[in-house]
mmCIF file of C-alpha atoms in Angstrom:
data_model
loop_
_atom_site.group_PDB
_atom_site.id
_atom_site.type_symbol
_atom_site.label_atom_id
_atom_site.label_comp_id
_atom_site.label_asym_id
_atom_site.label_seq_id
_atom_site.Cartn_x
_atom_site.Cartn_y
_atom_site.Cartn_z
ATOM 1 C CA THR F 1 54.221 3.238 111.197
ATOM 2 C CA ASN F 2 57.475 2.769 113.838
ATOM 3 C CA GLN F 3 58.007 -0.700 111.906
ATOM 4 C CA GLU F 4 57.507 0.069 108.689
ATOM 5 C CA GLU F 5 59.490 1.278 106.120
ATOM 6 C CA ILE F 6 57.484 4.489 105.099
ATOM 7 C CA PHE F 7 58.839 7.278 102.785
ATOM 8 C CA GLY F 8 57.596 10.893 103.440
ATOM 9 C CA PRO F 9 58.900 13.447 104.431
ATOM 10 C CA VAL F 10 57.584 11.903 108.123
ATOM 11 C CA VAL F 11 57.831 11.880 111.026
ATOM 12 C CA THR F 12 56.770 9.475 114.068
ATOM 13 C CA ILE F 13 57.179 11.242 117.888
ATOM 14 C CA GLN F 14 58.019 8.742 120.703
ATOM 15 C CA PRO F 15 58.884 8.995 124.203
ATOM 16 C CA PHE F 16 62.089 7.525 125.762
ATOM 17 C CA ASP F 17 63.293 6.533 129.430
ATOM 18 C CA ASP F 18 66.892 7.040 128.693
ATOM 19 C CA ASP F 19 69.195 7.181 125.736
ATOM 20 C CA ASP F 20 69.373 2.980 125.807
ATOM 21 C CA ASP F 21 65.779 2.792 125.909
ATOM 22 C CA ALA F 22 65.842 5.738 122.545
ATOM 23 C CA ILE F 23 68.400 3.118 120.823
ATOM 24 C CA ALA F 24 66.616 -0.058 121.812
ATOM 25 C CA LYS F 25 63.452 1.778 120.210
ATOM 26 C CA ALA F 26 65.174 3.060 116.688
ATOM 27 C CA ASN F 27 66.738 -0.308 116.292
ATOM 28 C CA GLY F 28 64.276 -2.131 116.960
ATOM 29 C CA THR F 29 63.144 -2.952 113.481
ATOM 30 C CA ARG F 30 64.189 -4.815 110.680
ATOM 31 C CA TYR F 31 65.161 -1.906 108.498
ATOM 32 C CA GLY F 32 67.702 1.177 108.961
ATOM 33 C CA LEU F 33 67.658 3.435 105.972
ATOM 34 C CA ALA F 34 68.019 6.635 108.041
ATOM 35 C CA ALA F 35 67.791 8.648 111.610
ATOM 36 C CA THR F 36 67.583 12.310 112.800
ATOM 37 C CA ILE F 37 68.476 13.544 116.231
ATOM 38 C CA TRP F 38 67.715 15.829 117.488
ATOM 39 C CA THR F 39 69.771 17.740 120.566
ATOM 40 C CA GLN F 40 71.695 20.304 122.064
ATOM 41 C CA ASP F 41 74.304 18.048 123.561
ATOM 42 C CA ILE F 42 76.757 17.017 120.837
ATOM 43 C CA ASP F 43 79.158 14.828 122.554
ATOM 44 C CA ARG F 44 75.247 13.150 123.737
ATOM 45 C CA ALA F 45 74.571 12.716 119.903
ATOM 46 C CA HIS F 46 77.525 11.446 118.910
ATOM 47 C CA HIS F 47 77.644 8.700 120.974
ATOM 48 C CA ILE F 48 73.990 8.113 120.000
ATOM 49 C CA ALA F 49 74.601 7.695 116.478
ATOM 50 C CA ALA F 50 77.254 5.916 116.364
ATOM 51 C CA ARG F 51 75.067 3.083 118.100
ATOM 52 C CA ILE F 52 71.795 3.437 115.805
ATOM 53 C CA ASP F 53 71.552 1.035 112.916
ATOM 54 C CA ALA F 54 70.863 3.253 110.336
ATOM 55 C CA GLY F 55 73.173 4.048 107.150
ATOM 56 C CA VAL F 56 73.471 7.584 107.199
ATOM 57 C CA VAL F 57 71.882 9.500 110.819
ATOM 58 C CA TRP F 58 71.366 13.040 110.356
ATOM 59 C CA ILE F 59 72.308 15.159 113.783
ATOM 60 C CA ASN F 60 69.982 18.555 114.025
ATOM 61 C CA CYS F 61 69.475 18.950 110.533
ATOM 62 C CA TRP F 62 67.602 16.146 108.069
ATOM 63 C CA LEU F 63 67.759 15.322 104.231
ATOM 64 C CA ARG F 64 71.496 17.077 104.210
ATOM 65 C CA ARG F 65 74.059 15.213 102.024
ATOM 66 C CA ASP F 66 77.038 15.929 99.697
ATOM 67 C CA LEU F 67 76.721 13.228 96.783
ATOM 68 C CA ARG F 68 80.676 12.009 97.581
ATOM 69 C CA THR F 69 79.590 10.289 100.380
ATOM 70 C CA PRO F 70 78.297 6.994 100.972
ATOM 71 C CA PHE F 71 74.780 6.777 100.794
ATOM 72 C CA GLY F 72 72.297 3.726 102.087
ATOM 73 C CA GLY F 73 70.336 1.542 103.802
ATOM 74 C CA MET F 74 70.926 -1.253 106.684
ATOM 75 C CA LYS F 75 69.569 -4.549 107.287
ATOM 76 C CA ASP F 76 66.039 -4.653 105.049
ATOM 77 C CA SER F 77 66.576 -1.140 103.596
ATOM 78 C CA GLY F 78 69.170 -2.325 101.066
ATOM 79 C CA VAL F 79 72.605 -3.238 100.331
ATOM 80 C CA GLY F 80 75.367 -1.497 98.876
ATOM 81 C CA ARG F 81 76.057 1.991 98.917
ATOM 82 C CA GLU F 82 75.119 5.185 96.365
ATOM 83 C CA GLY F 83 77.710 8.455 96.304
ATOM 84 C CA GLY F 84 81.248 8.321 97.116
ATOM 85 C CA ASP F 85 84.249 5.651 96.463
ATOM 86 C CA ASP F 86 81.662 3.317 97.963
ATOM 87 C CA ALA F 87 79.252 3.394 94.450
ATOM 88 C CA LEU F 88 82.185 2.323 92.635
ATOM 89 C CA ARG F 89 82.893 -0.524 94.493
ATOM 90 C CA PHE F 90 78.937 -1.748 94.471
ATOM 91 C CA PHE F 91 78.766 -0.883 90.371
ATOM 92 C CA THR F 92 81.719 -2.484 89.408
ATOM 93 C CA GLU F 93 81.777 -6.274 88.451
ATOM 94 C CA ALA F 94 84.948 -7.769 89.477
ATOM 95 C CA LYS F 95 85.279 -11.241 86.768
ATOM 96 C CA ASN F 96 89.052 -12.685 87.088
ATOM 97 C CA ILE F 97 89.584 -14.672 84.397
ATOM 98 C CA CYS F 98 92.070 -17.323 84.623
ATOM 99 C CA ILE F 99 94.202 -19.006 81.243
ATOM 100 C CA GLU F 100 96.594 -21.637 81.333
ATOM 101 C CA HIS F 101 98.636 -21.485 77.852
ATOM 102 C CA PRO F 102 100.258 -24.564 76.184
ATOM 103 C CA LYS F 103 103.362 -25.164 76.228
ATOM 104 C CA ARG F 104 104.903 -24.829 72.921
#
């Protein structure tokens, strides 16, 4: 299950030797929709979250989201972002129309 994009709620638990090993395991998949970090050391959590390739990283919680903030995956977990100003850019198709007017 750790190499597939499964939707749950589902939790997989793996042992790890240190932070680098945990990050390597988290990033060692082609998907990156979301991740959770559970710890009492918030500084450590921020350091690890910055290094995890996921669209959202929850720290000591799960599935909390402010709809005004961007949400979306990385790698094979999707393209673009929903929510917030990022959604406006993602769902907008810009077009450039160039016209040369004849000289009178």
